[in-house]
Short mmCIF file of C-alpha atoms in Angstrom, two decimals:
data_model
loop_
_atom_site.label_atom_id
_atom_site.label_comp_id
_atom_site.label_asym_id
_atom_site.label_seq_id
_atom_site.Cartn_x
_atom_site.Cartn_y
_atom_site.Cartn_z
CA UNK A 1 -97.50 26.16 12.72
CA UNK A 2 -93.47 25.63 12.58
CA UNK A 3 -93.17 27.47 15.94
CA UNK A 4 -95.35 24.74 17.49
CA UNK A 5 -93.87 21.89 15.11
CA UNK A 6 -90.64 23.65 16.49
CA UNK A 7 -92.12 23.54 20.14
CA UNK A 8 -93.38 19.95 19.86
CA UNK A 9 -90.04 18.84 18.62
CA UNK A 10 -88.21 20.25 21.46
CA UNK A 11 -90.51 18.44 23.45
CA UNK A 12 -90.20 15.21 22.05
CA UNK A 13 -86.31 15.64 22.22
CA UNK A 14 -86.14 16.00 25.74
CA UNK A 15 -88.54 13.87 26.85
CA UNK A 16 -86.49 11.48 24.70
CA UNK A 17 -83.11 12.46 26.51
CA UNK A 18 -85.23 12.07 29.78
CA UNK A 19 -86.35 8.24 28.92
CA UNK A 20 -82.45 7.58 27.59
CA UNK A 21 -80.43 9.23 30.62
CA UNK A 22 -83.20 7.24 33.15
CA UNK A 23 -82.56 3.66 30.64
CA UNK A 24 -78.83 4.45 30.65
CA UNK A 25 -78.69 4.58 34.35
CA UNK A 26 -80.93 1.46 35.31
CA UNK A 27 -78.68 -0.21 32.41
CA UNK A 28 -75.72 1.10 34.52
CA UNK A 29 -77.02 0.13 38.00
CA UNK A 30 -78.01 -3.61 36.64
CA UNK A 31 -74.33 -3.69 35.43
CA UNK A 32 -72.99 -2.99 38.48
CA UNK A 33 -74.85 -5.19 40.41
CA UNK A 34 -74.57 -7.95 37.62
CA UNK A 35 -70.59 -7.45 38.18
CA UNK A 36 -70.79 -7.57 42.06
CA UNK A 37 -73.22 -10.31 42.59
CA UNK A 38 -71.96 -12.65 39.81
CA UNK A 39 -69.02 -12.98 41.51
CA UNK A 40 -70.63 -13.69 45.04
CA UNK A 41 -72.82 -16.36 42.46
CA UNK A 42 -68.89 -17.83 41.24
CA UNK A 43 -68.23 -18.07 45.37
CA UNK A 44 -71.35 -20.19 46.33
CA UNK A 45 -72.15 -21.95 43.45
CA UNK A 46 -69.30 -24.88 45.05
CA UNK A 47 -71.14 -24.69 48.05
CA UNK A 48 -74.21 -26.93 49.08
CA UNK A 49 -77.64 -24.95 49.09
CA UNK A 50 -78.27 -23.34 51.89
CA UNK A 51 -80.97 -21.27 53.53
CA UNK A 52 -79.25 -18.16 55.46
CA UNK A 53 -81.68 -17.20 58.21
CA UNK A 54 -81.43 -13.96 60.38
CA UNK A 55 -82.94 -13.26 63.56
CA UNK A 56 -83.35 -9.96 65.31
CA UNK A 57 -85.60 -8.16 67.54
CA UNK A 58 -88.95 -9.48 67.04
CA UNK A 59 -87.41 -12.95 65.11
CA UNK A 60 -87.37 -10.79 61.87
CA UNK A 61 -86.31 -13.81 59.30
CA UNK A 62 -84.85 -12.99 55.90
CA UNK A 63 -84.83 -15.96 53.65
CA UNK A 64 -82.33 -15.75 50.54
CA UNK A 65 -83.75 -18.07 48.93
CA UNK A 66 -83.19 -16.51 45.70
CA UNK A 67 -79.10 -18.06 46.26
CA UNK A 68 -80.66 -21.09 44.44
CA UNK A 69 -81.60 -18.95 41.10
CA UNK A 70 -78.25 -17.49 41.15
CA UNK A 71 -76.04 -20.79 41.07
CA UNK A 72 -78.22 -22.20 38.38
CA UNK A 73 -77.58 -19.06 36.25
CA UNK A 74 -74.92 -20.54 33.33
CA UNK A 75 -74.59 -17.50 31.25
CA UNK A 76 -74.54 -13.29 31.92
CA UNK A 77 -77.48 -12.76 30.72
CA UNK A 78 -79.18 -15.18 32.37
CA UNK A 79 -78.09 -13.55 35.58
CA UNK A 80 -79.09 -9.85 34.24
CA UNK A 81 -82.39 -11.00 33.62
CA UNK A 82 -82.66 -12.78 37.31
CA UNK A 83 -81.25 -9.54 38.92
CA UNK A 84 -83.92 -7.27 36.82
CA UNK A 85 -86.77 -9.51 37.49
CA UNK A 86 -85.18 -8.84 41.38
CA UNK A 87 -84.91 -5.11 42.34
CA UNK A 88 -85.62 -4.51 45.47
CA UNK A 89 -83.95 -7.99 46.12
CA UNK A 90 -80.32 -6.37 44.50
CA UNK A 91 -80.90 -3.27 46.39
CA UNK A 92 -81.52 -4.45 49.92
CA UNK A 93 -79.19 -7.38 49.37
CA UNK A 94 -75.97 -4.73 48.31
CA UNK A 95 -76.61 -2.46 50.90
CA UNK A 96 -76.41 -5.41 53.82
CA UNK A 97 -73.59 -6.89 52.09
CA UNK A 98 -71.65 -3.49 52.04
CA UNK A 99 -72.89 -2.62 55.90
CA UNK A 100 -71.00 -6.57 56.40
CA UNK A 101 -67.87 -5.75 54.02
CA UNK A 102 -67.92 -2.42 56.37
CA UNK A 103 -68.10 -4.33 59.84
CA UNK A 104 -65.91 -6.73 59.40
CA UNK A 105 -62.70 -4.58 57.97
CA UNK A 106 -63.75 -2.04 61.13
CA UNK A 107 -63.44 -5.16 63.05
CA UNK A 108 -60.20 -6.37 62.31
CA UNK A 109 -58.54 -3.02 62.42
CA UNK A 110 -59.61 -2.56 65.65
CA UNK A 111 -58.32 -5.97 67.06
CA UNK A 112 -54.87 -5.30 65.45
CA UNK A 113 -54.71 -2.04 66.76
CA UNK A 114 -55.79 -2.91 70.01
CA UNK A 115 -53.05 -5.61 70.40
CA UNK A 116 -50.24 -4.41 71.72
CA UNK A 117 -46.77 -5.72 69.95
CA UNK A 118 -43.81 -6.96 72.04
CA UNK A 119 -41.53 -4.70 72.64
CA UNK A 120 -38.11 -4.53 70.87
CA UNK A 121 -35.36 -6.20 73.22
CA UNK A 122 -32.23 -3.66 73.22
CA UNK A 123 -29.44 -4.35 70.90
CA UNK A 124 -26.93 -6.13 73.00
CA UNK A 125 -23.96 -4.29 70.58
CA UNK A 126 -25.62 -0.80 71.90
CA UNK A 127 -25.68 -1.29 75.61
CA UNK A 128 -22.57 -1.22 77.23
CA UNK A 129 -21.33 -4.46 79.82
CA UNK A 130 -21.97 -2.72 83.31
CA UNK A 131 -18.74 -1.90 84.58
CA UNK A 132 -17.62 -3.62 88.03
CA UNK A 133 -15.97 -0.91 90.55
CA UNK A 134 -14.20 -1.31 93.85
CA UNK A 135 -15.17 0.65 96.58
CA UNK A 136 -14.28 3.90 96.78
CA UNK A 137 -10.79 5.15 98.38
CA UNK A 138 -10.21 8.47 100.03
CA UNK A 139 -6.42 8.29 99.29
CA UNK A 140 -5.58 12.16 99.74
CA UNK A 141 -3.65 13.39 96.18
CA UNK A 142 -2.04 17.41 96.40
CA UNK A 143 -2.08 19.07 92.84
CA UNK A 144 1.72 18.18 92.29
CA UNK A 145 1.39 14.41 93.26
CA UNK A 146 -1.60 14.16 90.81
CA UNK A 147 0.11 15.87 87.95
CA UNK A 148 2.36 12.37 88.15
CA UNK A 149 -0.68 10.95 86.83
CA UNK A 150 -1.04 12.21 83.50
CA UNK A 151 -0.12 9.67 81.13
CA UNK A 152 3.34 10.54 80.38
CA UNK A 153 5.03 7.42 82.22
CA UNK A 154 3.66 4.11 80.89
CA UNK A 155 4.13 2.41 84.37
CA UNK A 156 1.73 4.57 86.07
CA UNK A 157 -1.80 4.66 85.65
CA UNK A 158 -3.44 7.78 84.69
CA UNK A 159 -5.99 9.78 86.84
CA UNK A 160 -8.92 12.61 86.32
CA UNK A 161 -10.06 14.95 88.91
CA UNK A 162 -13.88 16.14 88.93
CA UNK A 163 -15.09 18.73 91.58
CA UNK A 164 -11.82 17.32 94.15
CA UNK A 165 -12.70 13.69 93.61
CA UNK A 166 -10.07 11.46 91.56
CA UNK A 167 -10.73 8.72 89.44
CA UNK A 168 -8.68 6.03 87.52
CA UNK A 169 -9.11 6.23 83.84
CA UNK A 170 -6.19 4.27 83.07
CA UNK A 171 -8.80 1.83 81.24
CA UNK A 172 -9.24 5.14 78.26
CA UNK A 173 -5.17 5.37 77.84
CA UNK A 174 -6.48 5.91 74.57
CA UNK A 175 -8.97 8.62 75.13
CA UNK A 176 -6.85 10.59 78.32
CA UNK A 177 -3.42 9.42 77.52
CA UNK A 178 -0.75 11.40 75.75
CA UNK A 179 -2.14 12.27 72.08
CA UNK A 180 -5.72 11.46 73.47
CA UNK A 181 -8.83 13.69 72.64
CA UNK A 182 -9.08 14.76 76.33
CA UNK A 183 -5.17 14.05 77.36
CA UNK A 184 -5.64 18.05 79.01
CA UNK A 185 -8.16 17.08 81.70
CA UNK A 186 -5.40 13.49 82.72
CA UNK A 187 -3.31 14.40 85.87
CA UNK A 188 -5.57 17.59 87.14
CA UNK A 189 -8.59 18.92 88.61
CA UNK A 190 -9.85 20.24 85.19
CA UNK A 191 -13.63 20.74 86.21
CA UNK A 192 -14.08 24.13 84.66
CA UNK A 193 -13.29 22.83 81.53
CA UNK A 194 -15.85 20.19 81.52
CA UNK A 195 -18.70 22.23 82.92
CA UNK A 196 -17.99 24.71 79.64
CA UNK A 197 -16.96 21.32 77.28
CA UNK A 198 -14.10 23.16 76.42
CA UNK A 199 -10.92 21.53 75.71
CA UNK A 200 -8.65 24.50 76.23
CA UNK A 201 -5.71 24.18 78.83
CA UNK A 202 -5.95 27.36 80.11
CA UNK A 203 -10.07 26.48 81.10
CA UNK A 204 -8.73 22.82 82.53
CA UNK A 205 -8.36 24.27 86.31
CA UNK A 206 -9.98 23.25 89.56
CA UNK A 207 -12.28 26.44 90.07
CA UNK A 208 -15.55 26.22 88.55
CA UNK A 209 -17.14 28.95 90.90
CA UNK A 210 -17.35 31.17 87.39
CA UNK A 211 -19.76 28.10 86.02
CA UNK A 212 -23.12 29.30 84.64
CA UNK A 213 -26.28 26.95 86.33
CA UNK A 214 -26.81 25.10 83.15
CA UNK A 215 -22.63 24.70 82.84
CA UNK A 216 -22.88 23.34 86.50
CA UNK A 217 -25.40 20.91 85.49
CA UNK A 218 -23.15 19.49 82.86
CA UNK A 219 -20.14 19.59 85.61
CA UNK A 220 -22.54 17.39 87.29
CA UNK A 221 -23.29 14.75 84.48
CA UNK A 222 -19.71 14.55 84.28
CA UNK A 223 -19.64 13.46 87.54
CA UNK A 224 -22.25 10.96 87.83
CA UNK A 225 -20.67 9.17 84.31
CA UNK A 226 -16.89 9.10 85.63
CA UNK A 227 -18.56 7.48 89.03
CA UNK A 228 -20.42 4.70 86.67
CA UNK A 229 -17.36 3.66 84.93
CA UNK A 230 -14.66 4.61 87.11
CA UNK A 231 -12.93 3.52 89.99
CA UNK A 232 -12.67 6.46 93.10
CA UNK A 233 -9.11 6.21 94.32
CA UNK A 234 -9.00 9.33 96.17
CA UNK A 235 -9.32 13.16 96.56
CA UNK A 236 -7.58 16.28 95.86
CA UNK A 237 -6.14 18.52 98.65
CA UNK A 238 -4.23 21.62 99.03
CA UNK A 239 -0.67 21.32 99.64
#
Protein backbone atom coordinates (compact mmCIF):
# COMPACT_ATOMS: atom_id res chain seq x y z
CA UNK A 1 0.00 0.00 0.00
CA UNK A 2 2.74 2.94 0.68
CA UNK A 3 4.71 1.73 -2.40
CA UNK A 4 1.63 2.51 -4.52
CA UNK A 5 0.57 5.63 -2.27
CA UNK A 6 4.38 6.30 -2.97
CA UNK A 7 3.82 5.50 -6.78
CA UNK A 8 0.59 7.49 -7.06
CA UNK A 9 2.25 10.44 -5.48
CA UNK A 10 5.03 10.52 -7.85
CA UNK A 11 2.50 10.51 -10.33
CA UNK A 12 0.49 13.21 -9.25
CA UNK A 13 3.76 15.31 -8.80
CA UNK A 14 4.75 15.18 -12.21
CA UNK A 15 1.79 15.35 -13.87
CA UNK A 16 1.50 18.47 -11.70
CA UNK A 17 5.01 19.84 -12.88
CA UNK A 18 3.74 18.86 -16.45
CA UNK A 19 0.36 21.13 -16.16
CA UNK A 20 2.69 24.07 -14.35
CA UNK A 21 5.80 24.09 -16.88
CA UNK A 22 2.91 23.92 -19.97
CA UNK A 23 0.73 27.09 -17.78
CA UNK A 24 4.08 28.81 -17.16
CA UNK A 25 4.93 28.84 -20.77
CA UNK A 26 1.45 29.88 -22.37
CA UNK A 27 1.63 32.56 -19.36
CA UNK A 28 5.08 33.41 -20.87
CA UNK A 29 4.11 33.39 -24.58
CA UNK A 30 0.79 35.67 -23.78
CA UNK A 31 3.34 38.03 -22.06
CA UNK A 32 5.35 38.35 -24.79
CA UNK A 33 2.91 38.93 -27.19
CA UNK A 34 0.92 41.22 -24.69
CA UNK A 35 4.37 43.33 -24.60
CA UNK A 36 4.83 43.34 -28.46
CA UNK A 37 1.38 43.96 -29.63
CA UNK A 38 0.40 46.54 -26.95
CA UNK A 39 2.75 48.66 -28.22
CA UNK A 40 1.71 48.24 -32.01
CA UNK A 41 -2.07 48.92 -30.07
CA UNK A 42 -0.20 52.52 -28.45
CA UNK A 43 0.90 53.17 -32.44
CA UNK A 44 -2.63 52.87 -34.05
CA UNK A 45 -4.84 53.71 -31.52
CA UNK A 46 -4.19 57.79 -32.99
CA UNK A 47 -4.94 56.52 -36.18
CA UNK A 48 -8.49 56.35 -37.88
CA UNK A 49 -9.89 52.66 -38.19
CA UNK A 50 -8.88 51.04 -40.87
CA UNK A 51 -9.37 47.76 -42.66
CA UNK A 52 -5.78 46.43 -43.99
CA UNK A 53 -6.56 44.19 -46.94
CA UNK A 54 -3.98 41.85 -48.70
CA UNK A 55 -4.13 40.39 -51.98
CA UNK A 56 -2.09 37.58 -53.42
CA UNK A 57 -2.30 34.79 -55.76
CA UNK A 58 -5.77 33.71 -55.89
CA UNK A 59 -7.08 37.36 -54.13
CA UNK A 60 -6.29 35.67 -50.71
CA UNK A 61 -7.81 38.67 -48.34
CA UNK A 62 -6.80 38.90 -44.69
CA UNK A 63 -9.02 41.20 -42.79
CA UNK A 64 -7.53 42.57 -39.34
CA UNK A 65 -10.34 43.47 -38.20
CA UNK A 66 -9.53 42.58 -34.79
CA UNK A 67 -7.26 46.35 -34.90
CA UNK A 68 -10.65 47.71 -33.65
CA UNK A 69 -10.64 45.42 -30.28
CA UNK A 70 -7.16 46.38 -29.69
CA UNK A 71 -7.53 50.33 -29.63
CA UNK A 72 -10.55 50.04 -27.45
CA UNK A 73 -8.50 47.97 -24.94
CA UNK A 74 -7.91 50.76 -21.83
CA UNK A 75 -6.14 48.58 -19.42
CA UNK A 76 -3.38 45.34 -19.63
CA UNK A 77 -5.52 43.06 -18.83
CA UNK A 78 -8.02 43.91 -20.95
CA UNK A 79 -5.61 43.35 -23.78
CA UNK A 80 -4.32 39.83 -22.22
CA UNK A 81 -7.67 38.65 -22.21
CA UNK A 82 -8.31 39.91 -26.06
CA UNK A 83 -4.94 38.29 -27.10
CA UNK A 84 -5.96 34.82 -25.20
CA UNK A 85 -9.40 34.78 -26.51
CA UNK A 86 -7.08 35.31 -30.03
CA UNK A 87 -4.40 32.58 -30.54
CA UNK A 88 -4.01 31.69 -33.67
CA UNK A 89 -4.76 35.46 -34.43
CA UNK A 90 -1.27 36.46 -32.13
CA UNK A 91 0.54 33.70 -33.75
CA UNK A 92 -0.04 34.27 -37.44
CA UNK A 93 -0.16 38.01 -36.86
CA UNK A 94 3.75 37.95 -35.08
CA UNK A 95 5.13 35.81 -37.48
CA UNK A 96 3.98 38.26 -40.63
CA UNK A 97 4.91 41.16 -38.67
CA UNK A 98 8.48 39.73 -37.99
CA UNK A 99 8.77 38.32 -41.88
CA UNK A 100 7.86 42.59 -42.50
CA UNK A 101 10.34 43.88 -39.61
CA UNK A 102 12.78 41.28 -41.59
CA UNK A 103 12.08 42.70 -45.23
CA UNK A 104 12.20 45.93 -44.72
CA UNK A 105 15.72 46.26 -42.62
CA UNK A 106 17.06 43.65 -45.62
CA UNK A 107 15.71 46.30 -47.79
CA UNK A 108 17.31 49.26 -46.71
CA UNK A 109 20.67 47.70 -46.23
CA UNK A 110 20.72 46.70 -49.52
CA UNK A 111 19.84 50.18 -51.07
CA UNK A 112 22.61 51.81 -48.92
CA UNK A 113 24.99 49.38 -49.84
CA UNK A 114 24.20 49.42 -53.29
CA UNK A 115 24.70 53.24 -53.54
CA UNK A 116 27.83 54.08 -54.31
CA UNK A 117 29.36 57.26 -52.20
CA UNK A 118 31.23 60.11 -53.95
CA UNK A 119 34.48 59.78 -53.97
CA UNK A 120 36.89 61.77 -51.71
CA UNK A 121 38.38 64.82 -53.80
CA UNK A 122 42.34 64.80 -53.08
CA UNK A 123 43.63 67.07 -50.46
CA UNK A 124 44.83 70.05 -52.34
CA UNK A 125 47.81 70.45 -49.34
CA UNK A 126 48.93 66.70 -50.52
CA UNK A 127 49.25 67.09 -54.22
CA UNK A 128 51.96 69.00 -55.36
CA UNK A 129 51.37 72.33 -58.07
CA UNK A 130 52.58 70.61 -61.41
CA UNK A 131 55.79 72.01 -62.10
CA UNK A 132 56.20 74.09 -65.52
CA UNK A 133 59.58 73.04 -67.47
CA UNK A 134 61.28 74.50 -70.50
CA UNK A 135 62.24 72.40 -73.13
CA UNK A 136 64.97 70.42 -72.85
CA UNK A 137 68.70 71.65 -73.79
CA UNK A 138 71.49 69.45 -74.98
CA UNK A 139 74.15 71.96 -73.72
CA UNK A 140 77.27 69.47 -73.64
CA UNK A 141 78.86 69.68 -69.72
CA UNK A 142 82.62 67.57 -69.28
CA UNK A 143 82.98 66.21 -65.62
CA UNK A 144 85.24 69.28 -64.61
CA UNK A 145 82.83 72.02 -66.00
CA UNK A 146 79.95 70.32 -64.06
CA UNK A 147 81.81 70.02 -60.81
CA UNK A 148 81.40 74.16 -61.05
CA UNK A 149 77.95 73.35 -60.34
CA UNK A 150 77.87 72.11 -56.99
CA UNK A 151 76.57 74.64 -54.78
CA UNK A 152 79.63 76.11 -53.45
CA UNK A 153 79.32 79.63 -55.34
CA UNK A 154 75.98 81.33 -54.57
CA UNK A 155 75.92 82.99 -58.11
CA UNK A 156 75.72 79.82 -59.91
CA UNK A 157 73.00 77.53 -60.00
CA UNK A 158 73.50 74.07 -58.97
CA UNK A 159 73.17 70.93 -61.25
CA UNK A 160 72.58 66.89 -60.88
CA UNK A 161 73.62 64.38 -63.34
CA UNK A 162 71.44 61.05 -63.80
CA UNK A 163 72.58 58.31 -66.32
CA UNK A 164 74.68 61.48 -68.51
CA UNK A 165 71.66 63.75 -68.48
CA UNK A 166 71.93 67.12 -66.32
CA UNK A 167 69.35 68.81 -64.61
CA UNK A 168 68.91 72.17 -62.70
CA UNK A 169 68.05 71.71 -59.12
CA UNK A 170 68.94 75.06 -58.15
CA UNK A 171 65.10 75.30 -56.98
CA UNK A 172 66.28 72.41 -53.77
CA UNK A 173 69.46 74.79 -52.73
CA UNK A 174 68.21 73.51 -49.65
CA UNK A 175 68.08 69.84 -50.29
CA UNK A 176 71.49 69.67 -52.91
CA UNK A 177 73.25 72.73 -51.74
CA UNK A 178 76.20 72.83 -49.40
CA UNK A 179 75.02 71.25 -45.91
CA UNK A 180 72.03 69.65 -47.88
CA UNK A 181 70.87 65.95 -47.29
CA UNK A 182 72.00 65.00 -50.84
CA UNK A 183 74.74 68.02 -51.36
CA UNK A 184 77.15 64.62 -52.64
CA UNK A 185 75.10 63.83 -55.75
CA UNK A 186 75.18 68.37 -56.73
CA UNK A 187 77.91 69.00 -59.42
CA UNK A 188 78.37 65.11 -60.67
CA UNK A 189 77.15 62.20 -62.43
CA UNK A 190 76.39 60.34 -59.11
CA UNK A 191 73.99 57.60 -60.61
CA UNK A 192 75.46 54.65 -58.80
CA UNK A 193 74.70 56.13 -55.74
CA UNK A 194 71.11 56.58 -56.38
CA UNK A 195 70.45 53.22 -57.96
CA UNK A 196 71.93 51.70 -54.37
CA UNK A 197 70.20 54.96 -52.25
CA UNK A 198 73.38 55.31 -50.80
CA UNK A 199 74.67 58.57 -49.80
CA UNK A 200 78.33 57.68 -49.68
CA UNK A 201 80.86 59.80 -51.83
CA UNK A 202 82.87 57.19 -52.80
CA UNK A 203 79.34 55.30 -54.46
CA UNK A 204 78.37 59.01 -56.05
CA UNK A 205 80.22 58.16 -59.56
CA UNK A 206 78.94 57.96 -63.11
CA UNK A 207 79.24 54.04 -63.61
CA UNK A 208 76.32 52.15 -62.62
CA UNK A 209 77.22 49.05 -64.88
CA UNK A 210 77.80 47.15 -61.23
CA UNK A 211 73.82 48.02 -60.55
CA UNK A 212 71.73 44.96 -59.56
CA UNK A 213 68.16 44.83 -61.93
CA UNK A 214 66.05 45.91 -59.07
CA UNK A 215 68.95 48.84 -58.20
CA UNK A 216 68.57 49.77 -61.98
CA UNK A 217 64.95 50.08 -61.60
CA UNK A 218 65.33 52.57 -58.83
CA UNK A 219 68.18 54.41 -61.09
CA UNK A 220 65.29 54.64 -63.32
CA UNK A 221 62.58 56.19 -60.94
CA UNK A 222 65.17 58.58 -60.24
CA UNK A 223 65.13 59.52 -63.55
CA UNK A 224 61.64 59.83 -64.47
CA UNK A 225 61.11 62.18 -60.97
CA UNK A 226 64.19 64.62 -61.72
CA UNK A 227 62.52 64.87 -65.48
CA UNK A 228 58.95 65.84 -63.72
CA UNK A 229 60.35 68.55 -61.66
CA UNK A 230 63.39 69.52 -63.32
CA UNK A 231 64.56 71.49 -66.01
CA UNK A 232 67.13 69.39 -68.73
CA UNK A 233 69.91 71.84 -69.44
CA UNK A 234 72.26 69.50 -70.91
CA UNK A 235 74.45 66.31 -70.95
CA UNK A 236 77.58 64.97 -69.68
CA UNK A 237 80.58 64.16 -71.98
CA UNK A 238 84.02 62.94 -71.76
CA UNK A 239 86.67 65.42 -71.87
Amino acid sequence: MTSMHDGAAKELSVGSGHSTSKRLFEDQTVSASVVFLYVAAGLVSHLPKYRLTIEKNQQLKVNLMLLDELRSVSSLDQLTGVLAANKLWVACHLVLLSLLTLWALTSRSSSSTSTPRPSRKPDSKMTPDPVKLDSPKDTPFTPQELSQFDGSDPSKPIYVAIKGIVFDVSSKRDVYGPGGSYHVFAGKDGSKGLGKSSLKPEDAVPDYSSLSQEELKVLDDWVAFFKKRYNIIGKVVQS
